[in-house]
CSV table of C-alpha atoms and ligand atoms in Angstrom, one decimal:
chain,number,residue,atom,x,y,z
W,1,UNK,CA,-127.9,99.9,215.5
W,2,UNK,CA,-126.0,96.3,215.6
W,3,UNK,CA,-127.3,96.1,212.0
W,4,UNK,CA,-126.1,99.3,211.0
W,5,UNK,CA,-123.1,98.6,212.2
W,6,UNK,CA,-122.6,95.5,210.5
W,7,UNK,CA,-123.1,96.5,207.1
W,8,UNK,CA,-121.0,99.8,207.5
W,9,UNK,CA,-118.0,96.9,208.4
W,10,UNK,CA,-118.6,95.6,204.8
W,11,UNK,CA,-118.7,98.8,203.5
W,12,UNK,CA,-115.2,99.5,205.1
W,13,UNK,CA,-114.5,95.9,203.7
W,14,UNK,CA,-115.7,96.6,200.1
W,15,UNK,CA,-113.7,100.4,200.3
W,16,UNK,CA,-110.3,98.2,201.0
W,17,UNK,CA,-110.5,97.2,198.0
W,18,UNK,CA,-109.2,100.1,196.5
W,19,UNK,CA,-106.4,100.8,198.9
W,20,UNK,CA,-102.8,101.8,196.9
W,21,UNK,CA,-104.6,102.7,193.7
W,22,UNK,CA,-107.1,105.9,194.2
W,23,UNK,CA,-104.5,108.3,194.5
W,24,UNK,CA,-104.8,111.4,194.9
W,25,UNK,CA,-108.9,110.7,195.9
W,26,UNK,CA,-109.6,108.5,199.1
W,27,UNK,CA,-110.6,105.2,199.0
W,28,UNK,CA,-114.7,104.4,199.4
W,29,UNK,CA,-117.2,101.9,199.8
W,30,UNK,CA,-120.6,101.5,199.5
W,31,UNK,CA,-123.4,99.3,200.5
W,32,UNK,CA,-127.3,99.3,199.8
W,33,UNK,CA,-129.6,97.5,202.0
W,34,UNK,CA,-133.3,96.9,201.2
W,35,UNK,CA,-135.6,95.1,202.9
W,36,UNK,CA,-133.1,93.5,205.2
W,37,UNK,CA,-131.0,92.4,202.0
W,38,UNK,CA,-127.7,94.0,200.1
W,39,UNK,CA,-129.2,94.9,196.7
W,40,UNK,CA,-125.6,96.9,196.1
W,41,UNK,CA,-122.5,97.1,196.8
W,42,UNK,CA,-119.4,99.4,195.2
W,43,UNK,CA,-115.7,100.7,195.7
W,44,UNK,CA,-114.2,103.7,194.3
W,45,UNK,CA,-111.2,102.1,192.7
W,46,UNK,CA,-109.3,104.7,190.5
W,47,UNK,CA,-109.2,108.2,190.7
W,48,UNK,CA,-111.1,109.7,187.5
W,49,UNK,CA,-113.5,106.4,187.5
W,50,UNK,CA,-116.9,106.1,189.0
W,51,UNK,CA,-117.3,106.7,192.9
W,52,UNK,CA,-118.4,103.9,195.0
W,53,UNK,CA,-121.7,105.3,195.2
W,54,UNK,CA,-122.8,105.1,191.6
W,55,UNK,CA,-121.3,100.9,190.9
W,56,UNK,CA,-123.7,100.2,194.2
W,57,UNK,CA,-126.7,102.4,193.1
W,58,UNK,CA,-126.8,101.1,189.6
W,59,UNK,CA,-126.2,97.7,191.1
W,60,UNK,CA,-129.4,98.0,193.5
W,61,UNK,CA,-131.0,99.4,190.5
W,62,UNK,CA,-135.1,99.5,191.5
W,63,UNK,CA,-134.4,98.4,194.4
W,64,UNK,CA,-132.3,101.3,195.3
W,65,UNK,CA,-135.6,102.9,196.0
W,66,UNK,CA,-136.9,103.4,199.8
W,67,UNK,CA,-133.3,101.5,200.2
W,68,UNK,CA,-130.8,102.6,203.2
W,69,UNK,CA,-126.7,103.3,201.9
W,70,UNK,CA,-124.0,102.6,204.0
W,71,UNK,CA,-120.9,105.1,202.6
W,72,UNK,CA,-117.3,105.3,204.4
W,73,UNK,CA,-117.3,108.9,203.2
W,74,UNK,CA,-119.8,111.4,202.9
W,75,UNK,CA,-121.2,111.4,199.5
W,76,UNK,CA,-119.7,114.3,196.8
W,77,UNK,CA,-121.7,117.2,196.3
W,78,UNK,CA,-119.0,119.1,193.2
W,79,UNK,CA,-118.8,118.1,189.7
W,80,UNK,CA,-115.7,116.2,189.1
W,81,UNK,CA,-114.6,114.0,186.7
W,82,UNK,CA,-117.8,112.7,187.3
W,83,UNK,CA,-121.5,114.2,188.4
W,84,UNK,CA,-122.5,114.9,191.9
W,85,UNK,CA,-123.2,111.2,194.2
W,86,UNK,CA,-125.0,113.1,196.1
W,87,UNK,CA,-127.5,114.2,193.4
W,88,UNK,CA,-127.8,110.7,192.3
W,89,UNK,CA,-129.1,109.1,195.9
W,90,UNK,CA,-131.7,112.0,196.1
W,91,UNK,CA,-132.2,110.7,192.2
W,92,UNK,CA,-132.6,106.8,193.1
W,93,UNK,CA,-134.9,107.9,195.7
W,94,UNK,CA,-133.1,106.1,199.1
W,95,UNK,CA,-134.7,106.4,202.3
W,96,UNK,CA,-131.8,106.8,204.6
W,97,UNK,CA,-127.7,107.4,204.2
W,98,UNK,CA,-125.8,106.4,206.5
W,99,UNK,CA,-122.0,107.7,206.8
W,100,UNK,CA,-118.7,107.1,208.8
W,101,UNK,CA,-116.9,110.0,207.9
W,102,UNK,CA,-117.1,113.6,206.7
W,103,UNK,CA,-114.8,114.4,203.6
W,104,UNK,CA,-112.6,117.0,204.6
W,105,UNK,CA,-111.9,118.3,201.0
W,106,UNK,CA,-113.3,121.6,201.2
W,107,UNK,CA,-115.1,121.4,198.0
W,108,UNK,CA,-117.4,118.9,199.8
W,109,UNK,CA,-116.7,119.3,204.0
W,110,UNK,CA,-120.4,118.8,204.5
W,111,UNK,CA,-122.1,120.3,201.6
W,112,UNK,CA,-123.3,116.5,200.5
W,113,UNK,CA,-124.9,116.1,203.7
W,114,UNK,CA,-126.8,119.0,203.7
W,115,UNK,CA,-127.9,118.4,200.2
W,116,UNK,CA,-129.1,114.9,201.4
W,117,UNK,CA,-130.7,116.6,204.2
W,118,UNK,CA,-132.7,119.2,202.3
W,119,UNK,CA,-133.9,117.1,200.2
W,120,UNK,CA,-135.8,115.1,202.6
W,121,UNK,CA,-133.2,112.1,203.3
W,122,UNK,CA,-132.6,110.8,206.5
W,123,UNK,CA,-128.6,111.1,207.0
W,124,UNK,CA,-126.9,109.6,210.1
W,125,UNK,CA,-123.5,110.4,210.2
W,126,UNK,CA,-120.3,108.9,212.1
W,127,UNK,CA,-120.7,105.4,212.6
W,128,UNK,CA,-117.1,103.8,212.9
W,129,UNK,CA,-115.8,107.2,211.6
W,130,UNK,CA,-112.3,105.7,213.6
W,131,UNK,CA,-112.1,102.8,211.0
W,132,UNK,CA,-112.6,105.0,208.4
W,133,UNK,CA,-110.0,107.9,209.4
W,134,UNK,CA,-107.7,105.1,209.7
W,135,UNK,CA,-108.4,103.7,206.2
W,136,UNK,CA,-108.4,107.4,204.8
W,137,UNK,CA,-105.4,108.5,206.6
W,138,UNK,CA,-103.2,109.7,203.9
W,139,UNK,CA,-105.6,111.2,201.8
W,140,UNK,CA,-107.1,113.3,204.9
W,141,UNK,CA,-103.3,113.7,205.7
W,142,UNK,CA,-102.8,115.5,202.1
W,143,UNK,CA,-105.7,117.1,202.1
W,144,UNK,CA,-105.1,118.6,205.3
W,145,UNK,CA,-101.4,119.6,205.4
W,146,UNK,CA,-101.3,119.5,201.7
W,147,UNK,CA,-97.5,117.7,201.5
W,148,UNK,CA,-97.6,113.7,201.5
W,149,UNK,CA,-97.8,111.3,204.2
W,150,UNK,CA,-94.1,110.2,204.9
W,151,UNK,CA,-93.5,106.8,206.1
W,152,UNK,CA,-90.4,105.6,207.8
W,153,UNK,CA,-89.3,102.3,206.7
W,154,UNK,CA,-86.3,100.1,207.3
W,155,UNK,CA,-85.0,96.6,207.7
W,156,UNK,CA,-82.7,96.0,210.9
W,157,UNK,CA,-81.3,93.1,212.8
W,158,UNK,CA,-82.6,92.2,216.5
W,159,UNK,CA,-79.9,94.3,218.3
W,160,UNK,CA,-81.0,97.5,215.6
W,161,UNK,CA,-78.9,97.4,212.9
W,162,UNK,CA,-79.1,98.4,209.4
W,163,UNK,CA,-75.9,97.4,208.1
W,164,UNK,CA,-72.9,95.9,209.2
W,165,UNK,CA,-69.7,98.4,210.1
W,166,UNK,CA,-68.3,97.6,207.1
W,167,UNK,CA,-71.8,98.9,205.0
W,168,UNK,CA,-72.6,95.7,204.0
W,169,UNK,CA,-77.1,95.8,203.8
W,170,UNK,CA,-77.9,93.1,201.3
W,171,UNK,CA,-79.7,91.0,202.6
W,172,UNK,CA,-80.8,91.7,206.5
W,173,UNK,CA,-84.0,90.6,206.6
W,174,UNK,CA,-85.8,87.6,205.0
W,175,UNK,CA,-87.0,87.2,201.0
W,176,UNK,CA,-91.1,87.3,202.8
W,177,UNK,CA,-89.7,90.4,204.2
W,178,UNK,CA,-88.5,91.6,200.6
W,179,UNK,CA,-91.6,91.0,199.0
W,180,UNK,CA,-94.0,92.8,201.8
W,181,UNK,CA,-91.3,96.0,201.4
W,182,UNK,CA,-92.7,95.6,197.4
W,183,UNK,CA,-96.3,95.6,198.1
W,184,UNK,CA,-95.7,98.6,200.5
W,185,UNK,CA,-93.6,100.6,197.8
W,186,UNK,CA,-96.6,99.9,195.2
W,187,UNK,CA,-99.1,101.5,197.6
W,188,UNK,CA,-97.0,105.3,197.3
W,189,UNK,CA,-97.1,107.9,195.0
W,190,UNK,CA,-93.0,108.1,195.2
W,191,UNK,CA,-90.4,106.6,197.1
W,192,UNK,CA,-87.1,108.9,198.4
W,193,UNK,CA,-83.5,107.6,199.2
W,194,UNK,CA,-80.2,109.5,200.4
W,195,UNK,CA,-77.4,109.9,198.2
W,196,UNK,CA,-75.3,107.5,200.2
W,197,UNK,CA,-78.1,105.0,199.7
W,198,UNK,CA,-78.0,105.0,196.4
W,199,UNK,CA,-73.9,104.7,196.5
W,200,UNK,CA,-73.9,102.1,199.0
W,201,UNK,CA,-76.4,100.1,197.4
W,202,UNK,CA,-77.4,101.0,193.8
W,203,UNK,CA,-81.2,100.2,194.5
W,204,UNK,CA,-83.6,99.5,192.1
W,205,UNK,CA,-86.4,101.1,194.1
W,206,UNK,CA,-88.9,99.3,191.8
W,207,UNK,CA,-92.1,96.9,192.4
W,208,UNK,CA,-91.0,94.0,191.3
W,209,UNK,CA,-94.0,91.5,192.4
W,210,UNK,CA,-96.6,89.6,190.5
W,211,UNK,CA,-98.1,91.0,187.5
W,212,UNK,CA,-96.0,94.4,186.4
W,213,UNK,CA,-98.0,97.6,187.9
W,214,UNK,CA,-96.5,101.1,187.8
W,215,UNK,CA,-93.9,102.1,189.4
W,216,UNK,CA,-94.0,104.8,192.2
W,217,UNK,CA,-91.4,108.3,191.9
W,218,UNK,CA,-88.6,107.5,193.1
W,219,UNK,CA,-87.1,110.4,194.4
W,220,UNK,CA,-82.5,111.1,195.2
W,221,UNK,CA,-81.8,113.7,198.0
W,222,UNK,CA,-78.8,114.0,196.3
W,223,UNK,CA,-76.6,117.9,197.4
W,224,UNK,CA,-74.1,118.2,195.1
W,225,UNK,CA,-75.2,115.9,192.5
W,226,UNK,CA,-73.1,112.4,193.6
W,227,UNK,CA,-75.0,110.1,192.4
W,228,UNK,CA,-73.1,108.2,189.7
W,229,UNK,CA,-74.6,108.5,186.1
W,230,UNK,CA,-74.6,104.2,186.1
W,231,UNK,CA,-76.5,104.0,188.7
W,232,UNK,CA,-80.1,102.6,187.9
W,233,UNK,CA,-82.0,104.5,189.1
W,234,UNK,CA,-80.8,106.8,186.5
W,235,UNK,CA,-80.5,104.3,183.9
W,236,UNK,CA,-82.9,101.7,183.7
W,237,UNK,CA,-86.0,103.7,182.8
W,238,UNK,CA,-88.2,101.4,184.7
W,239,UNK,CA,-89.9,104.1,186.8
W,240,UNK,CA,-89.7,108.5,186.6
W,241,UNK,CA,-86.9,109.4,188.9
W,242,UNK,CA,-86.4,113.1,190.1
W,243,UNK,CA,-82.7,114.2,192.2
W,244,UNK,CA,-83.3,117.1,194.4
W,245,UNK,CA,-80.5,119.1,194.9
W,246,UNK,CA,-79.1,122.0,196.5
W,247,UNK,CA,-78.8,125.3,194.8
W,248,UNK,CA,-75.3,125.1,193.8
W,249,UNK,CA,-74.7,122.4,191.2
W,250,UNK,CA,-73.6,123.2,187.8
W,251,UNK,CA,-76.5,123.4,184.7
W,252,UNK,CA,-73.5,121.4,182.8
W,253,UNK,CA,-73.4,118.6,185.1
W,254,UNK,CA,-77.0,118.4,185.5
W,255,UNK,CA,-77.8,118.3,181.9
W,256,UNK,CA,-76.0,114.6,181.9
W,257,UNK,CA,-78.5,113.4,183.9
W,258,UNK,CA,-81.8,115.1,182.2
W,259,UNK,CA,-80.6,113.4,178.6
W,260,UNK,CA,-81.0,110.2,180.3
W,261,UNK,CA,-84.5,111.5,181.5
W,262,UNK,CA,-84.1,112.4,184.9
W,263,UNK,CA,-85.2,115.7,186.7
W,264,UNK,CA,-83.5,117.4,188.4
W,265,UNK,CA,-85.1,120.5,190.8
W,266,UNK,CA,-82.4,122.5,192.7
W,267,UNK,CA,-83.3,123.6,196.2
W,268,UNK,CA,-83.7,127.8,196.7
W,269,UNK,CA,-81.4,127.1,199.8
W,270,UNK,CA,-77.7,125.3,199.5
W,271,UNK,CA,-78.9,122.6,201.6
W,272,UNK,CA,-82.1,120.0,201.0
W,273,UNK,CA,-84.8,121.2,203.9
W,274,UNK,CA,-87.3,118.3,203.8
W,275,UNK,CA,-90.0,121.0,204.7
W,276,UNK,CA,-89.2,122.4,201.3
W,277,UNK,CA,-89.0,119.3,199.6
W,278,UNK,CA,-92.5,118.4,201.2
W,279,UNK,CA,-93.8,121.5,199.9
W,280,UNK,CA,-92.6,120.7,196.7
W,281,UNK,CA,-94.0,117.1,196.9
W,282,UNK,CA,-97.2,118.2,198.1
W,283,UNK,CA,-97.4,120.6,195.3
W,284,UNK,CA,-96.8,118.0,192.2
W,285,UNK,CA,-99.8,116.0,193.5
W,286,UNK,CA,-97.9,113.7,196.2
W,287,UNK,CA,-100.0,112.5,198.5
W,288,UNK,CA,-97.8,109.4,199.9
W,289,UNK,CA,-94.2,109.1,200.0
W,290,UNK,CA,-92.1,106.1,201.3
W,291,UNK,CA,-88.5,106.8,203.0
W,292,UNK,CA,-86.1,104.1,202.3
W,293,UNK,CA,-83.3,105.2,204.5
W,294,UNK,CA,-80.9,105.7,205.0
W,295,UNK,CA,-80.5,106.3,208.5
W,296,UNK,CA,-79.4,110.4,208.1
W,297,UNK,CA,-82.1,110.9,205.7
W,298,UNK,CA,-84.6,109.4,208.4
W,299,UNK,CA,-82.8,111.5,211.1
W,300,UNK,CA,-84.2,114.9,208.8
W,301,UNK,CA,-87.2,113.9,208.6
W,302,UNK,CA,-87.8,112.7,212.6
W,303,UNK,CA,-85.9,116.4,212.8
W,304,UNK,CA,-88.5,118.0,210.8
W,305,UNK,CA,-91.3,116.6,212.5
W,306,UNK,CA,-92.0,115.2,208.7
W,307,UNK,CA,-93.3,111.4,209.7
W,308,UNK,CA,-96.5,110.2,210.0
W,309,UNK,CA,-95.8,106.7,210.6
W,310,UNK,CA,-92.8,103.7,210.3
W,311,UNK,CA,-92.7,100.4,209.2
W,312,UNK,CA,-89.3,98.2,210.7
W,313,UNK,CA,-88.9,94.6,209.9
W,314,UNK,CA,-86.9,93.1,212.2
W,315,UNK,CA,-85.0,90.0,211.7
W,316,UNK,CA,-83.5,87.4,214.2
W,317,UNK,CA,-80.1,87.9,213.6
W,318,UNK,CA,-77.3,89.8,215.9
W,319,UNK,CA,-75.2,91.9,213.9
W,320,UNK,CA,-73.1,94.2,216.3
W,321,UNK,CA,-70.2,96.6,216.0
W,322,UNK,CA,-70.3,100.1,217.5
W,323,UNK,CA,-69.4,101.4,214.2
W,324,UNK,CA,-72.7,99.6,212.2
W,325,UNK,CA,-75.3,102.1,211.5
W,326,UNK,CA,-79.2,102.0,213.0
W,327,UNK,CA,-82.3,103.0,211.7
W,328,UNK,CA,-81.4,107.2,212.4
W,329,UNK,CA,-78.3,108.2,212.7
W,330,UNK,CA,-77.2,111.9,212.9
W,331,UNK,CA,-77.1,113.1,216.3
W,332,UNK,CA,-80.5,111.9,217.6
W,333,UNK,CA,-82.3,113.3,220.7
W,334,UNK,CA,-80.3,114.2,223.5
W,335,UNK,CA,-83.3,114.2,226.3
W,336,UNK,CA,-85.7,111.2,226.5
W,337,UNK,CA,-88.4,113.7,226.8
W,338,UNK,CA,-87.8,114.8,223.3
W,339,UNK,CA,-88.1,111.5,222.1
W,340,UNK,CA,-90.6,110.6,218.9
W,341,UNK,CA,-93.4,108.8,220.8
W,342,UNK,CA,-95.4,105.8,218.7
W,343,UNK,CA,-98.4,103.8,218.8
W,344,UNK,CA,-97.4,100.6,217.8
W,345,UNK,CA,-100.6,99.8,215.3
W,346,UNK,CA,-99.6,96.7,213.8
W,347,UNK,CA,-97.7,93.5,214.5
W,348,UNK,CA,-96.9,90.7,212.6
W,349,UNK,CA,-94.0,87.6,211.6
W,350,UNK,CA,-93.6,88.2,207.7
W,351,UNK,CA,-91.6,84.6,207.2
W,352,UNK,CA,-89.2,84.9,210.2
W,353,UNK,CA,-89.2,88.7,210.6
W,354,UNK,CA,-91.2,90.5,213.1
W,355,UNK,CA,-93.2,93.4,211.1
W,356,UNK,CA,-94.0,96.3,213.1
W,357,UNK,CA,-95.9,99.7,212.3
W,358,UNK,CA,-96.2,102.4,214.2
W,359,UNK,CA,-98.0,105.6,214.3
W,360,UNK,CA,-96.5,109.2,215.1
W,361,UNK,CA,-98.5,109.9,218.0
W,362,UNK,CA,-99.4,113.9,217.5
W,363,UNK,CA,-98.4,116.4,220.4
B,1,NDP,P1,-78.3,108.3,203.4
B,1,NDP,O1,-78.7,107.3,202.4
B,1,NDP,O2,-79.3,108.7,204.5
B,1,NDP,O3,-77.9,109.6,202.6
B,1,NDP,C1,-77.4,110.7,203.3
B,1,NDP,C2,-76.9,111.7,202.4
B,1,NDP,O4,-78.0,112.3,201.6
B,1,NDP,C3,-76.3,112.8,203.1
B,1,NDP,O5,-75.0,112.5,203.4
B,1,NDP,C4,-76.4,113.9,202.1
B,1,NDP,O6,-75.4,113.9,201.1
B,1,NDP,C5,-77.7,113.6,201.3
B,1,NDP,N1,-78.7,114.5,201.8
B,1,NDP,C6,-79.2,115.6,201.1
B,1,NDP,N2,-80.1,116.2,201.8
B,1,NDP,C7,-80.2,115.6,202.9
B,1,NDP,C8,-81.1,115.8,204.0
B,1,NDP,N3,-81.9,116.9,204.1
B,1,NDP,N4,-80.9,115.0,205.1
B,1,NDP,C9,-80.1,113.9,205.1
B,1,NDP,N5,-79.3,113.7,204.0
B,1,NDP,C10,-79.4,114.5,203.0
B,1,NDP,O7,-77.0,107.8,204.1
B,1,NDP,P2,-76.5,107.0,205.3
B,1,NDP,O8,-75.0,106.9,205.2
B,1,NDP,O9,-77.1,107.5,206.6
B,1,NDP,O10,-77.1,105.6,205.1
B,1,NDP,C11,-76.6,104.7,204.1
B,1,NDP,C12,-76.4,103.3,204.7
B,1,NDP,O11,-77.7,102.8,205.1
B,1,NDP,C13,-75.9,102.4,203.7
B,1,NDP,O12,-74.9,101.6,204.3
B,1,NDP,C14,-77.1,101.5,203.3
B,1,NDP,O13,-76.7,100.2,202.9
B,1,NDP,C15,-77.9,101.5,204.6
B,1,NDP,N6,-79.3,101.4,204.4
B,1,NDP,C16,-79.9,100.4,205.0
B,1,NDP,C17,-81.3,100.2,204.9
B,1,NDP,C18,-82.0,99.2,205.6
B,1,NDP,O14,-83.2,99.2,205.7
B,1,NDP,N7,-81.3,98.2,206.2
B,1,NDP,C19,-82.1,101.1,204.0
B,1,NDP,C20,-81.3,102.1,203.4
B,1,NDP,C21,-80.0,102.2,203.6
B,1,NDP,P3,-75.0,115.2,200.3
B,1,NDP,O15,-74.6,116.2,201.3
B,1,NDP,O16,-73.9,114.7,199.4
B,1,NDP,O17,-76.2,115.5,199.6
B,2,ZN,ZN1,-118.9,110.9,194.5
């Protein structure tokens, strides 16, 4: 058992790997062991390539034979873009499979285990399946609810404050800080602002660290079609941007923006329900989206019950003023019992920031 479990930690090791690029499949790993030895070892690493499964068989090669596989996620069982894994560890002839979790995509939801099973395989399943929900949790999210996991983030000072009363925002927290919000941004699907946002700061809402790697969505909630054809996230063609609008804008006005290659998708109601831009998220293959503020777009989606977790870096500075907005604004709670509750999951100093993140806890 203790050896079991420690080569299903290097599997969850080997699956990290992958984290921020598989989207929309979950991220796996896989390990062989034969005679007391890792013959194998594999991570799925991009959605459309090979699944963890078949890099660690073909690394084991022979000696995948009589061999035991430690998986994160229970092994396919449905043509994809690539043939069944479950097929090919009943083809390499391994003794024992042993998994963490079941894959919840209904196309598989247990069907590789009992092929596994039937065809004379011993298949343990559930060892450190908490590890690997956590690792999977926006792909089981998606899968699941089918609209994306939102996360919260924001940069504030240490008495919660996200600008100064004047609106000034650049720069609260700490270059470290700056570059861990970039690393973050690269590991969504899209990224969504409010209009006033946008005004207020003309964001870029790009990854701009290390080597160049594709930019996420970035997504305006944007009513009546405010935000200002300079601005660049309209301009600068440097990542896809969509405005989401209410139903009543003008095809005129909109047709300024879609020269310059931006979409824009009215709303069927004249307001922006984040439900129905979930939906709508959710349908288009979203499966992580990252809420940059500001602080009445987060107040709609703590409203709408719409967050799965949040990320605040908080810097060492006082910044004051009744007037100076915090992380959600709007009207809030107005009973403590209401209140969102959070499991605070993480905490760290990014330079001389305090990172925290935080988990919706589910009622
Ligand atoms: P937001 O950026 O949250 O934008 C709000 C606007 O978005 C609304 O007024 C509305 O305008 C539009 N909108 C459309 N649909 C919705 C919806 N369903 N829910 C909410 N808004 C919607 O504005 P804030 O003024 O609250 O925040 C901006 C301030 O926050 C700026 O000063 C900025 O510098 C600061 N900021 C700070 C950050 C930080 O981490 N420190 C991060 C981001 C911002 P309309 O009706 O016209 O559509
Ligand atoms: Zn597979």
């Amino acid at each position: 058992m203790y050896r079991d479990e420690h080569y299903m930690r290097l599997a969850l090791d080997v699956a990290k790997a992958g984290i921020g690029q598989t989207s929309p499949n979950p991220v796996v790993g896989a390990v062989v062991v034969n005679g007391g030895a890792v013959v194998g070892l594999g991570a799925h690493l991009k959605a459309g390539e090979l699944h963890a499964e078949v890099h660690a068989i073909r690394m084991a090669g022979e000696k995948a034979r009589g061999a035991t596989v430690y998986v994160t996620l229970e092994p396919c069982s449905h043509y994809g873009k690539t043939p069944p894994c479950a097929d090919l560890l009943i083809q390499a002839g391994v003794r024992r499979v042993v998994i963490a979790t079941t894959d919840p995509n209904p196309l598989v939801a247990g069907k590789g285990i009992d092929k596994l099973r039937r065809a004379g395989i011993e298949v343990d399943v559930g060892l450190l399946k908490e590890e690997a929900d956590e690792l999977n949790r926006v792909f089981f999210h998606y899968i699941a609810a089918k609209t994306p996991f939102v996360t919260l983030k924001y940069a504030c000072s240490l008495d919660g404050k996200i600008a100064t009363a004047t609106g000034e925002s650049k720069w609260i927290t700490s270059e470290a800080a700056r570059q861990d919000v970039h690393r973050l941004r690269a590991q969504h699907d899209a990224i969504l602002v409010g209009v006033n946002t946008v005004l207020a700061d003309n964001p870029k809402l790009t990854v701009r660290i290390g080597e160049q790697r594709k930019n996420p969505l970035r997504i305006i909630l944007d009513t009546n079609l405010h935000t200002p054809l300079d601005a660049h996230v309209v301009t600068d063609r440097e990542a896809e941007t969509w405005i989401i609008t209410g139903s009543g804008i003008s095809w005129e006005k909109a047709e300024a923006y879609e020269r310059l290659g931006v979409r824009i998708i009215p709303m069927p109601a004249a307001h922006i329900h984040v439900r129905d831009v979930l939906r709508l998220l959710g349908e288009q293959r979203i499966t992580s989206l990252f809420v940059e503020g500001g602080s009445r777009v987060h107040d709609s989606f703590l409203r709408a019950g719409a967050v799965n977790e949040v990320v605040a870096y908080i810097a060492p500075k006082l910044i004051g003023g009744r007037e100076a907005p915090t992380p959600v604004g709007g009207l809030g709670f107005s009973r403590l019992e209401e209140a969102m509750e959070l499991d605070i999951r993480q905490l760290e100093m990014v330079g001389p920031d305090i990172k925290v993140v935080a988990a919706v806890k589910r009622r």
